[in-house]
Amino acid sequence: MKNSNVFTLISEDNLNKNQIEAISHSSGPALVLAGAGSGKTRVLTLKITSLIRDKLCGSNQILGLTFTNKAANEMKARIEKNIGSKLDFPWVGTFHSISYKILRINSAMLGGTFNNNFSIYDPSDQLKLLKKIIKDLDLDNNKYDPSRMRGKIDSLKNSHLYDEWEFDDEKELQIAKKYQLALEQSNSMDFGDLILKFYELMTKNESFKVKMQNLFKYVFVDEYQDTNIIQFKLINLLASPEKNLFAVGDEDQSIYGWRGANIDNILNFKKYFPETKIYKLEQNYRSTPQILNVSNSLIMNNSERLEKKMWTSNSAGSMVDLQEYSDDREEAKSIACKIYDNKKNYKFQDVAVFYRTNAQSRVLEEEFRKLGVQYRIFGSISFYERSEVKDCLSFLKFISNPNDEIAFDRIINIPSRGVGKKTLEKLKSIFQNSENNFLQTLETCLNSNVFSKKTFSSISNLIKEISSFKLNLETYKSISESFELFLKNISYFDFLNDEDRLGNVSELLNFISEYEQGIDKPDINEFLNSIMLSSSIDQMNPDSSYVTLMTVHLAKGLEFQSVYVVGLEEGLFPHSRAMYSIGELEEERRLCYVAMTRAINYLHLSYCKMRRQFGSIIYSNASQFLDEISSCEEVNILQQSQQVSDESNRVFHYKFGQGYIIDSEIDEYDEVVTVEFDSGYRKKVFIADLEEV
């Protein structure tokens, strides 16, 4: 029976019939197939709102699992707005952040050397540890590539095959075992461990499992199509025995198979949960009919999908532009010009350029800089990966967890303290043969002849400043103030001696200060791991005036008024490795579909006949995905730009140089002409700013 409060929510939010049915779902498993731009977040948050308003559960009894902090924070904010009051949602967050929180509370159950101050190793920390292990084992770095080993270890953990240790040879197995042992000795976990160890606690400890199942009355999962095997198993356990599981997803947007996501989780949902009720959200509220129809024409070519077809009642917009370019330089120049010329209609923050690989951003950057188009790249080196920021975080990690060997390795000689290779090896040997942590080991070694006089003094100062830092925190000084003083007293600012790098450290201190606001007793470990568990997308600022440049994989969940998808060529998009696998080719098509459906009003697709890759010229054919949409009446196939050679139209512009007038129009105040400049730019300028050549 539907509750009157649900009807109130419905009337207030102007929902469609399918959304109403999903929100009105009473109990048991539900799968909401939510196509692109169909209002899935509204449905998800209003469903939770109805549960709280009807007093079916409290906000602390809801487990909400997402894949980004941005999605989790948006979910919380919307529910609070619906309810009209501030609520505590302790269990709404990413899979990793929720797992981290539960493991920290229950660290005593983990066994081994783990305690509640355990560190999280990010991918760069993992690589450093694996490189060290491979070197210690005297193995060939090429044969036992650290990056490949990291990928394999992550994959086995995501697939819940880690106990089986499926490696190519005994040496790989040896590396993996030493890696896992080193993590434990450092009181550390990688991302894969967070979910794996949570699941293992659930399966190995009956009382803990029952406690978790009683804690969460309802389980909500966003972007369900992106779940991997271990996440699926964890969800299944947490939602038992009531199976109050509300999963929202879209198989057409399953694009993370390369990192372990299993599309079967959503395709076979009803098989895994036979009592499931399926709700389809097929009305798109985001895009124009032209963009949606072209996107539908593409995704219909996939066989691994459930039956649904997106539609919209939005007003008609412009056709989808499809353009061929001679090469990647011309493509970048043209797009830079289009964005610059059209900034009256679309501000820079309204525009995004998507590409398949990070390498494609270089030529775009060059052309954007030349024309003065402000941009920001997401997915390249993040702020937290910058050397000086990494140094500071390592200091904090070591202070919080003095068993962290990777943090110790990084900070022991920053600034230089004269700790040589032999001394470092001796310190580590003493550490491994005692029950002391690295900080205690340093203190012990001060009373022996391990250090030279100069090194003795600098190590003594480091230990003293760590103690002072901890004392400052105990006397309720802020982390940011205490840490700034610590860095000053160990001469780190003098060591940097670079304005840009000092600016990055200052920005980090600002981040710490922001984190501390509104928290009674800030926790270093909590701050550190909030950073480890964040992504570049979490740092996006919608109010900043820049064009967004990113790979399509990062674009999911975002939307922009104007979208350019570049490099739609065979071997690039779809990627060459997908050419001989139907499953991988379909994932590439889903990736292209995701890119296209980010657009609200304008979509521009392009490809090049020739592209520079790895220092060579590669000749390309248009992507098969373009063949699949080229017959759509909503596609506008643009001719390749041709430079006009009529000498009588040749002009000079003080800023852009020489070129040819190719078109003219009467502006409200003056005559405006379009000039094809010799540099390759095509721009609209006032005729008064031109001189004849």
XYZ file of C-alpha atoms in Angstrom:
693
model
C 0.000 0.000 0.000
C 1.370 3.380 -0.997
C 1.895 5.908 1.731
C 0.487 9.448 1.574
C 3.941 10.840 2.227
C 5.158 9.193 -0.969
C 2.335 10.884 -2.875
C 3.379 14.216 -1.316
C 6.926 13.701 -2.541
C 5.655 12.779 -5.980
C 3.453 15.826 -6.339
C 6.234 18.099 -5.138
C 8.831 16.714 -7.535
C 6.812 16.312 -10.732
C 7.940 12.750 -11.389
C 6.954 10.573 -14.325
C 5.023 7.303 -14.005
C 8.086 5.029 -14.078
C 9.904 7.107 -11.464
C 6.835 6.981 -9.204
C 6.681 3.199 -9.465
C 10.362 2.865 -8.550
C 10.068 5.183 -5.540
C 6.934 3.350 -4.379
C 8.755 -0.010 -4.292
C 8.018 -1.494 -0.866
C 10.472 -4.261 0.046
C 12.716 -6.944 -1.389
C 15.210 -6.534 -4.246
C 14.647 -3.849 -6.899
C 16.615 -3.059 -10.046
C 16.107 0.391 -11.543
C 17.369 0.475 -15.129
C 18.137 4.161 -15.405
C 19.242 5.334 -18.835
C 21.433 8.374 -19.385
C 19.890 11.597 -18.077
C 16.779 9.818 -16.756
C 16.876 11.299 -13.251
C 18.311 8.301 -11.416
C 19.737 10.425 -8.601
C 16.287 11.967 -8.021
C 14.724 8.525 -7.800
C 17.444 7.190 -5.509
C 17.324 10.147 -3.114
C 13.536 10.391 -3.076
C 13.307 6.679 -2.302
C 15.579 7.163 0.719
C 13.655 10.321 1.656
C 10.364 8.401 1.669
C 11.828 5.721 3.973
C 12.991 8.344 6.473
C 9.764 10.410 6.293
C 7.646 7.286 6.766
C 9.878 6.333 9.710
C 10.615 2.952 8.215
C 14.240 3.453 9.190
C 16.679 6.078 10.432
C 19.378 7.729 8.323
C 21.987 5.684 10.244
C 20.335 2.421 9.097
C 20.778 3.131 5.404
C 23.800 1.855 3.513
C 24.342 3.885 0.343
C 27.192 2.707 -1.892
C 28.571 4.884 -4.690
C 31.717 5.030 -6.817
C 32.696 8.666 -6.219
C 32.673 11.009 -3.244
C 30.954 13.533 -5.496
C 27.991 11.174 -5.984
C 27.834 10.355 -2.260
C 27.889 14.018 -1.223
C 25.229 14.906 -3.797
C 23.029 12.094 -2.493
C 23.314 13.329 1.111
C 22.672 16.969 0.142
C 19.548 16.132 -1.859
C 18.051 13.986 0.914
C 18.664 16.709 3.505
C 17.025 19.234 1.190
C 14.012 16.929 0.758
C 13.687 16.341 4.489
C 14.331 19.975 5.375
C 16.819 19.280 8.147
C 20.447 18.292 8.729
C 20.868 14.533 9.017
C 23.743 12.225 9.785
C 24.419 9.663 7.042
C 27.391 7.721 8.445
C 27.025 4.895 5.925
C 26.611 6.750 2.649
C 29.867 6.816 0.684
C 32.037 4.968 -1.789
C 32.642 1.222 -1.508
C 36.202 1.949 -0.389
C 35.389 4.706 2.126
C 32.644 2.637 3.813
C 34.924 -0.420 3.941
C 37.736 1.692 5.384
C 35.432 3.079 8.080
C 34.144 -0.343 9.118
C 37.632 -1.906 9.123
C 39.001 0.921 11.232
C 36.229 0.504 13.825
C 36.769 -3.261 13.848
C 40.562 -3.325 13.383
C 40.999 -5.671 16.370
C 39.319 -8.409 14.306
C 41.824 -8.126 11.460
C 44.614 -9.992 13.200
C 48.295 -9.688 12.391
C 49.918 -6.320 13.012
C 46.961 -4.199 11.907
C 45.654 -1.401 14.115
C 43.136 1.371 13.532
C 45.779 3.773 12.176
C 46.514 1.627 9.133
C 47.602 3.468 5.981
C 46.145 3.146 2.501
C 48.636 2.634 -0.319
C 47.687 4.400 -3.525
C 48.856 3.052 -6.926
C 52.163 4.947 -6.778
C 52.877 3.546 -3.290
C 52.073 0.056 -4.583
C 54.523 0.500 -7.462
C 57.328 1.640 -5.148
C 56.814 -1.348 -2.889
C 56.731 -3.810 -5.806
C 59.862 -2.273 -7.365
C 61.667 -2.700 -4.046
C 60.528 -6.333 -3.697
C 61.542 -7.214 -7.271
C 64.938 -5.581 -6.678
C 65.418 -7.382 -3.329
C 64.643 -10.697 -5.050
C 67.207 -9.839 -7.751
C 64.653 -10.342 -10.529
C 64.553 -8.826 -14.006
C 62.454 -5.617 -13.990
C 61.400 -6.217 -17.596
C 60.273 -9.801 -17.117
C 58.557 -9.023 -13.813
C 57.227 -5.583 -14.632
C 56.044 -3.822 -11.425
C 53.136 -2.115 -13.188
C 51.911 -5.405 -14.663
C 52.287 -7.128 -11.280
C 50.273 -4.387 -9.608
C 47.519 -4.789 -12.198
C 47.458 -8.557 -11.724
C 47.308 -8.319 -7.927
C 44.493 -5.752 -8.120
C 42.595 -7.917 -10.617
C 42.840 -11.028 -8.428
C 41.589 -9.125 -5.398
C 38.688 -7.591 -7.357
C 37.734 -11.032 -8.670
C 38.060 -12.668 -5.244
C 40.693 -15.049 -6.580
C 43.530 -13.858 -4.376
C 43.661 -16.961 -2.225
C 44.121 -19.048 -5.350
C 47.220 -17.060 -6.346
C 46.851 -17.550 -10.096
C 50.241 -16.413 -11.326
C 52.289 -17.407 -14.366
C 55.233 -18.768 -12.429
C 56.653 -19.300 -8.951
C 58.550 -16.001 -8.986
C 55.332 -14.023 -9.537
C 53.781 -15.899 -6.629
C 56.822 -15.093 -4.508
C 56.553 -11.376 -5.373
C 52.831 -11.333 -4.526
C 53.341 -13.053 -1.159
C 56.202 -10.739 -0.179
C 54.080 -7.762 -1.278
C 51.180 -8.799 0.928
C 53.483 -9.524 3.876
C 55.151 -6.116 3.459
C 51.746 -4.402 3.508
C 50.834 -6.135 6.749
C 54.211 -5.325 8.373
C 53.685 -1.669 7.390
C 50.178 -1.669 8.920
C 48.893 -0.806 5.456
C 46.335 -1.873 2.853
C 45.848 -1.205 -0.824
C 42.447 -0.364 -2.321
C 41.707 -4.005 -3.130
C 42.343 -5.038 0.485
C 39.725 -2.640 1.845
C 36.768 -4.443 0.271
C 38.353 -7.903 0.372
C 39.072 -7.789 4.108
C 35.594 -6.413 4.852
C 34.098 -9.335 2.923
C 36.387 -11.838 4.657
C 35.333 -10.544 8.080
C 31.711 -11.098 7.005
C 32.358 -14.683 5.895
C 34.700 -15.745 8.701
C 32.996 -14.142 11.698
C 29.306 -15.045 12.088
C 28.599 -12.559 14.896
C 30.164 -9.734 12.871
C 28.087 -10.701 9.819
C 24.861 -10.672 11.836
C 25.846 -7.337 13.391
C 26.344 -5.780 9.935
C 23.118 -7.226 8.546
C 21.162 -5.881 11.533
C 22.827 -2.482 11.217
C 21.693 -1.927 7.620
C 17.944 -2.217 7.076
C 18.188 -1.019 3.455
C 21.055 -1.224 0.974
C 21.237 1.209 -1.961
C 23.789 0.884 -4.772
C 24.402 3.570 -7.381
C 25.978 2.739 -10.775
C 25.375 -0.956 -10.139
C 26.699 -1.887 -13.600
C 30.204 -0.919 -12.427
C 30.385 -3.441 -9.573
C 33.032 -6.157 -9.674
C 32.850 -9.707 -8.318
C 33.991 -8.996 -4.753
C 31.664 -5.959 -4.515
C 28.744 -8.098 -5.722
C 29.497 -10.751 -3.094
C 29.742 -8.121 -0.354
C 26.437 -6.497 -1.397
C 24.725 -9.888 -1.429
C 25.869 -10.604 2.131
C 25.024 -7.153 3.489
C 21.509 -7.177 2.007
C 20.685 -10.591 3.489
C 18.418 -11.978 4.767
C 15.709 -9.397 3.961
C 17.193 -8.595 0.521
C 16.101 -4.961 0.810
C 18.447 -4.090 -2.021
C 17.704 -1.103 -4.259
C 20.148 -1.112 -7.179
C 20.277 1.631 -9.806
C 22.279 1.271 -12.988
C 22.450 1.148 -16.767
C 24.107 -1.705 -18.629
C 24.584 0.664 -21.590
C 27.016 2.646 -19.425
C 29.131 -0.275 -18.221
C 32.629 0.922 -19.217
C 35.021 -0.360 -16.552
C 35.542 -3.995 -17.552
C 39.292 -3.317 -17.748
C 39.386 -2.675 -14.000
C 37.226 -5.638 -13.021
C 33.622 -4.415 -13.419
C 31.395 -7.348 -14.344
C 28.455 -6.471 -16.607
C 26.867 -9.846 -15.739
C 26.064 -8.437 -12.288
C 23.358 -6.234 -13.827
C 22.441 -8.387 -16.847
C 21.717 -11.384 -14.573
C 20.374 -9.442 -11.585
C 17.025 -11.243 -11.621
C 18.809 -14.590 -11.796
C 20.806 -13.764 -8.651
C 17.763 -12.221 -6.907
C 14.664 -14.094 -8.268
C 12.152 -11.904 -6.382
C 13.450 -8.770 -8.102
C 11.093 -6.127 -9.435
C 12.534 -4.250 -12.425
C 11.746 -0.593 -13.125
C 12.808 1.137 -16.344
C 13.559 4.860 -16.525
C 13.518 5.607 -20.257
C 12.681 9.307 -20.361
C 15.769 11.448 -20.846
C 15.686 14.929 -19.259
C 19.191 16.005 -20.322
C 19.706 16.016 -24.064
C 18.018 17.292 -27.207
C 16.081 14.760 -29.338
C 18.829 14.985 -31.978
C 21.592 13.995 -29.560
C 19.484 11.247 -28.004
C 18.382 9.720 -31.322
C 21.957 9.562 -32.610
C 23.124 8.021 -29.314
C 20.314 5.437 -29.472
C 21.299 4.526 -33.038
C 24.789 3.738 -31.794
C 23.997 1.673 -28.692
C 21.338 -0.398 -30.476
C 24.220 -2.209 -32.196
C 25.146 -3.905 -28.895
C 23.780 -7.348 -28.054
C 24.801 -7.369 -24.335
C 21.996 -5.135 -23.126
C 18.517 -5.204 -21.627
C 15.469 -4.057 -23.535
C 14.879 -0.302 -23.255
C 14.853 2.734 -25.525
C 15.473 6.250 -24.332
C 13.211 9.105 -25.411
C 12.766 12.769 -24.553
C 10.170 15.506 -24.678
C 12.867 18.209 -24.666
C 12.750 20.900 -27.340
C 14.538 20.238 -30.617
C 18.108 21.472 -30.900
C 20.796 21.621 -33.547
C 21.942 18.613 -35.508
C 24.923 16.524 -34.354
C 28.011 17.728 -36.225
C 30.373 15.144 -37.707
C 33.625 16.433 -39.177
C 36.686 14.964 -40.842
C 40.115 16.593 -40.385
C 43.347 16.041 -42.250
C 45.324 15.518 -39.029
C 45.228 15.924 -35.240
C 46.752 19.395 -35.399
C 43.964 20.671 -37.652
C 41.399 18.965 -35.418
C 42.769 20.693 -32.311
C 43.021 24.109 -34.026
C 39.505 23.913 -35.376
C 37.982 22.871 -32.045
C 39.884 25.602 -30.198
C 38.523 28.142 -32.690
C 34.967 26.837 -32.444
C 35.019 27.046 -28.647
C 36.599 30.513 -28.687
C 34.231 31.867 -31.349
C 31.179 30.455 -29.612
C 31.948 31.630 -26.082
C 28.958 34.014 -26.170
C 26.625 30.997 -26.388
C 28.663 28.567 -24.298
C 30.931 29.768 -21.520
C 34.164 27.831 -21.112
C 32.797 25.974 -18.056
C 29.893 24.750 -20.204
C 32.217 22.973 -22.645
C 34.021 19.632 -22.505
C 36.375 17.843 -24.894
C 36.554 14.059 -24.537
C 39.222 11.744 -25.930
C 40.011 8.032 -25.701
C 43.607 8.253 -24.441
C 45.482 10.793 -22.321
C 48.134 11.258 -25.025
C 45.571 13.052 -27.206
C 45.417 15.990 -24.793
C 48.885 17.352 -25.693
C 48.033 18.866 -29.081
C 44.705 20.181 -27.717
C 46.569 21.929 -24.889
C 48.966 23.581 -27.319
C 46.203 24.979 -29.491
C 44.081 26.081 -26.541
C 47.031 27.990 -25.079
C 47.759 29.717 -28.402
C 44.212 31.019 -28.643
C 43.773 31.855 -24.968
C 41.112 29.219 -24.290
C 41.239 28.472 -20.571
C 41.168 24.760 -19.807
C 41.804 22.171 -17.132
C 42.859 18.595 -17.707
C 41.479 15.891 -15.430
C 43.153 12.539 -15.060
C 46.748 13.646 -15.599
C 49.079 14.130 -12.604
C 46.813 15.022 -9.733
C 47.586 17.651 -7.138
C 48.276 14.935 -4.567
C 50.855 13.265 -6.841
C 53.079 16.362 -7.035
C 56.433 15.712 -5.417
C 56.248 18.306 -2.621
C 52.642 17.376 -1.789
C 53.612 13.707 -1.711
C 56.466 14.609 0.673
C 54.095 16.350 3.081
C 51.556 13.543 2.987
C 54.344 11.033 3.649
C 55.416 13.009 6.748
C 51.836 12.888 8.015
C 51.500 9.189 7.144
C 54.708 8.355 8.996
C 53.679 10.348 12.072
C 50.281 8.624 12.079
C 51.601 5.162 11.206
C 55.345 4.785 12.007
C 55.276 1.233 10.577
C 54.735 2.610 7.051
C 57.936 1.660 5.223
C 57.138 3.543 1.987
C 56.492 6.770 3.918
C 59.675 6.201 5.952
C 61.749 5.697 2.780
C 60.450 8.963 1.352
C 60.928 11.248 4.344
C 64.091 9.963 6.024
C 66.322 12.068 3.764
C 64.006 15.023 3.081
C 65.600 17.449 3.696
C 68.948 15.653 3.384
C 70.096 14.104 6.678
C 73.060 12.127 5.401
C 71.392 8.713 5.778
C 73.290 6.609 3.248
C 72.273 3.345 1.601
C 74.134 1.147 4.095
C 72.749 3.042 7.079
C 69.221 2.752 5.671
C 69.642 -1.006 5.181
C 70.907 -1.319 8.764
C 67.893 0.617 10.089
C 65.501 -1.649 8.198
C 67.285 -4.760 9.426
C 66.973 -3.548 13.036
C 63.267 -2.757 12.406
C 62.548 -6.205 10.948
C 64.292 -8.002 13.788
C 62.484 -6.172 16.574
C 58.941 -5.347 17.587
C 59.641 -1.620 17.330
C 58.215 0.649 14.648
C 60.496 2.839 12.510
C 60.246 5.835 14.848
C 61.203 3.698 17.846
C 64.008 2.176 15.775
C 65.405 5.661 15.081
C 65.244 6.518 18.789
C 67.040 3.272 19.689
C 69.757 3.874 17.106
C 70.496 7.314 18.531
C 71.985 5.531 21.518
C 74.327 3.466 19.339
C 77.000 4.282 16.783
C 74.742 3.887 13.741
C 74.782 7.587 12.738
C 77.542 10.071 12.012
C 77.671 13.256 14.099
C 75.861 15.349 11.456
C 73.233 12.663 10.801
C 72.782 12.160 14.553
C 71.891 15.833 14.926
C 69.374 15.930 12.057
C 67.695 12.652 13.122
C 67.466 13.934 16.685
C 65.802 17.090 15.390
C 63.321 15.069 13.299
C 62.324 12.938 16.331
C 62.028 16.058 18.489
C 59.799 17.828 15.961
C 57.557 14.774 15.566
C 57.099 14.735 19.357
C 56.378 18.480 19.345
C 53.853 18.038 16.548
C 52.010 15.326 18.510
C 52.111 17.446 21.676
C 50.666 20.417 19.811
C 47.758 18.267 18.657
C 47.159 17.027 22.204
C 46.925 20.643 23.371
C 44.195 21.157 20.761
C 46.198 23.107 18.244
C 44.946 22.567 14.711
C 46.615 20.012 12.419
C 47.302 22.701 9.806
C 49.011 25.084 12.278
C 50.993 22.288 13.945
C 52.088 20.832 10.609
C 53.149 24.201 9.213
C 55.318 24.702 12.299
C 56.731 21.171 11.903
C 57.705 21.802 8.250
C 59.320 25.098 9.204
C 61.337 23.559 12.046
C 62.731 20.714 9.919
C 63.720 23.328 7.282
C 61.437 21.874 4.616
C 60.442 25.304 3.276
C 64.122 26.216 2.861
C 64.664 22.869 1.146
C 61.969 23.600 -1.473
C 63.119 27.137 -2.280
C 60.696 27.341 -5.209
C 57.664 29.631 -5.366
C 55.390 27.211 -7.246
C 56.253 24.257 -5.012
C 55.849 26.367 -1.879
C 52.467 27.456 -3.261
C 51.388 23.815 -3.558
C 52.366 23.147 0.072
C 50.412 26.243 1.107
C 47.406 24.914 -0.822
C 47.699 21.576 1.005
C 47.725 23.385 4.349
C 44.564 25.181 3.226
C 42.959 21.806 2.421
C 43.823 20.546 5.901
C 42.368 23.700 7.449
C 39.141 23.267 5.450
C 38.911 19.623 6.556
C 39.223 20.654 10.209
C 36.324 23.121 10.108
C 33.334 21.824 12.015
C 35.197 18.794 13.429
C 35.602 18.653 17.220
C 38.783 16.577 17.188
C 40.296 16.261 13.683
C 42.092 13.007 12.965
C 45.253 12.862 10.800
C 44.514 9.348 9.620
C 40.968 10.275 8.635
C 42.262 13.266 6.654
C 44.950 11.213 4.910
C 42.612 8.463 3.878
C 39.939 10.881 2.686
C 42.604 12.075 0.232
C 43.645 8.543 -0.722
C 40.018 7.672 -1.437
C 39.240 10.789 -3.476
C 39.434 11.192 -7.257
C 40.214 14.070 -9.600
C 36.493 14.353 -10.404
C 35.776 15.058 -6.724
C 37.876 18.216 -7.121
C 35.879 19.666 -10.016
C 34.556 23.170 -9.449
C 31.488 23.940 -11.612
C 31.935 27.677 -11.061
C 35.456 27.806 -12.485
C 35.820 29.305 -15.963
C 37.659 26.605 -17.881
C 36.990 24.078 -20.634
C 37.120 20.523 -19.292
C 39.512 18.112 -21.014
C 39.373 14.461 -19.993
C 39.235 10.863 -21.160
C 35.756 9.471 -21.682
C 36.230 7.078 -18.744
C 36.306 10.049 -16.385
C 33.236 11.679 -17.945
C 30.568 9.308 -16.666
C 28.112 11.009 -14.348
C 28.905 14.464 -15.741
C 27.048 16.695 -18.192
C 27.945 19.747 -20.288
C 26.038 22.101 -22.543
C 28.509 21.580 -25.377
C 30.575 18.420 -25.965
C 33.344 17.618 -28.459
C 34.367 13.973 -28.913
C 37.654 13.756 -30.819
C 39.740 10.990 -32.370
C 36.916 8.715 -33.538
C 39.196 6.502 -35.620
C 39.602 2.749 -35.978
C 42.318 1.509 -33.619
C 41.928 4.534 -31.370
C 38.205 4.660 -30.668
C 37.392 1.778 -30.679
C 40.799 0.901 -29.252
C 42.931 -1.582 -31.207
C 42.821 -4.173 -28.411
C 39.036 -4.395 -28.776
C 39.098 -5.294 -32.459
C 39.170 -9.064 -31.950
C 36.801 -9.370 -28.987
C 33.045 -8.835 -29.297
C 32.762 -8.153 -25.559
C 35.518 -5.528 -25.594
C 34.166 -3.943 -28.787
C 30.748 -3.608 -27.161
C 32.356 -1.966 -24.138
C 34.071 0.524 -26.477
C 30.683 1.246 -28.053
C 29.206 1.818 -24.587
C 32.096 4.178 -23.906
C 31.278 6.164 -27.044
C 27.598 6.206 -25.999
C 28.586 7.623 -22.596
C 30.611 10.368 -24.297
C 27.725 11.370 -26.570
C 25.082 11.367 -23.825
C 27.050 13.847 -21.684
C 25.915 16.574 -24.126
C 22.886 18.720 -23.319
C 22.536 21.035 -26.344
C 25.431 20.566 -28.747
C 27.484 17.532 -29.822
C 30.466 17.581 -32.206
C 32.138 14.351 -33.340
C 35.408 14.309 -35.257
C 38.091 12.068 -36.730
C 41.394 12.521 -38.550
C 42.789 10.919 -41.669
C 46.238 11.081 -40.130
C 47.500 11.283 -36.546
C 50.909 11.537 -34.890
C 51.532 8.673 -32.499
C 54.832 7.848 -30.788
C 56.710 10.138 -33.146
C 55.254 8.550 -36.301
C 52.456 9.438 -38.713
C 49.570 6.955 -38.542
C 46.973 6.919 -41.334
C 43.487 6.188 -40.067
C 39.979 5.288 -41.120
C 36.844 6.701 -39.568
C 35.572 4.714 -36.573
C 32.992 2.041 -37.295
C 30.860 3.815 -34.682
C 30.543 6.753 -37.091
C 29.390 4.383 -39.834
C 26.666 3.190 -37.467
C 25.267 6.717 -37.008
C 26.125 8.427 -40.313
C 22.765 7.536 -41.881
C 20.822 9.246 -39.074
C 18.930 12.270 -40.348
C 20.058 14.143 -37.205
C 23.741 13.951 -38.239
C 25.212 16.943 -40.063
C 28.299 15.791 -42.010
C 30.566 18.826 -42.317
C 33.020 19.252 -45.129
C 36.694 19.371 -44.316
C 37.806 23.000 -44.061
C 39.585 24.282 -47.144
C 41.787 27.338 -47.119
C 40.587 30.017 -49.536
C 43.249 31.174 -52.014
C 41.647 34.263 -53.536
C 44.386 36.898 -53.156
C 41.840 39.729 -53.274
C 40.461 38.552 -49.928
C 43.835 38.488 -48.227
C 44.000 40.522 -44.973
C 46.148 41.152 -41.904
C 45.023 41.138 -38.245
C 47.223 42.678 -35.536
C 46.815 39.622 -33.249
C 46.255 36.644 -35.550
C 48.406 37.575 -38.558
C 47.547 37.066 -42.249
C 44.628 35.156 -43.719
C 41.652 35.136 -46.157
C 38.113 36.441 -45.722
C 35.761 33.533 -46.374
C 32.422 34.882 -45.093
C 30.825 38.100 -43.810
C 27.753 39.155 -41.857
C 26.273 42.353 -40.400
C 26.572 42.508 -36.635
C 24.336 44.762 -34.511
C 27.100 47.364 -34.414
C 29.541 46.585 -37.210
C 30.363 44.289 -40.102
C 31.883 40.985 -38.942
C 33.862 38.691 -41.250
C 35.128 35.127 -40.899
C 38.842 34.815 -41.652
C 40.803 31.628 -42.343
C 44.201 32.594 -40.899
C 47.486 31.113 -42.111
C 48.011 29.662 -38.634
C 45.008 27.406 -39.228
C 42.578 29.309 -37.029
C 39.170 30.273 -38.382
C 37.836 33.313 -36.516
C 35.086 35.919 -36.650
C 36.569 39.435 -36.349
C 35.428 43.002 -36.908
C 36.338 44.235 -40.371
C 37.582 47.470 -38.789
C 40.426 45.464 -37.172
C 41.725 44.228 -40.545
C 44.147 45.660 -43.062
C 44.387 44.750 -46.741
C 47.546 42.895 -47.792
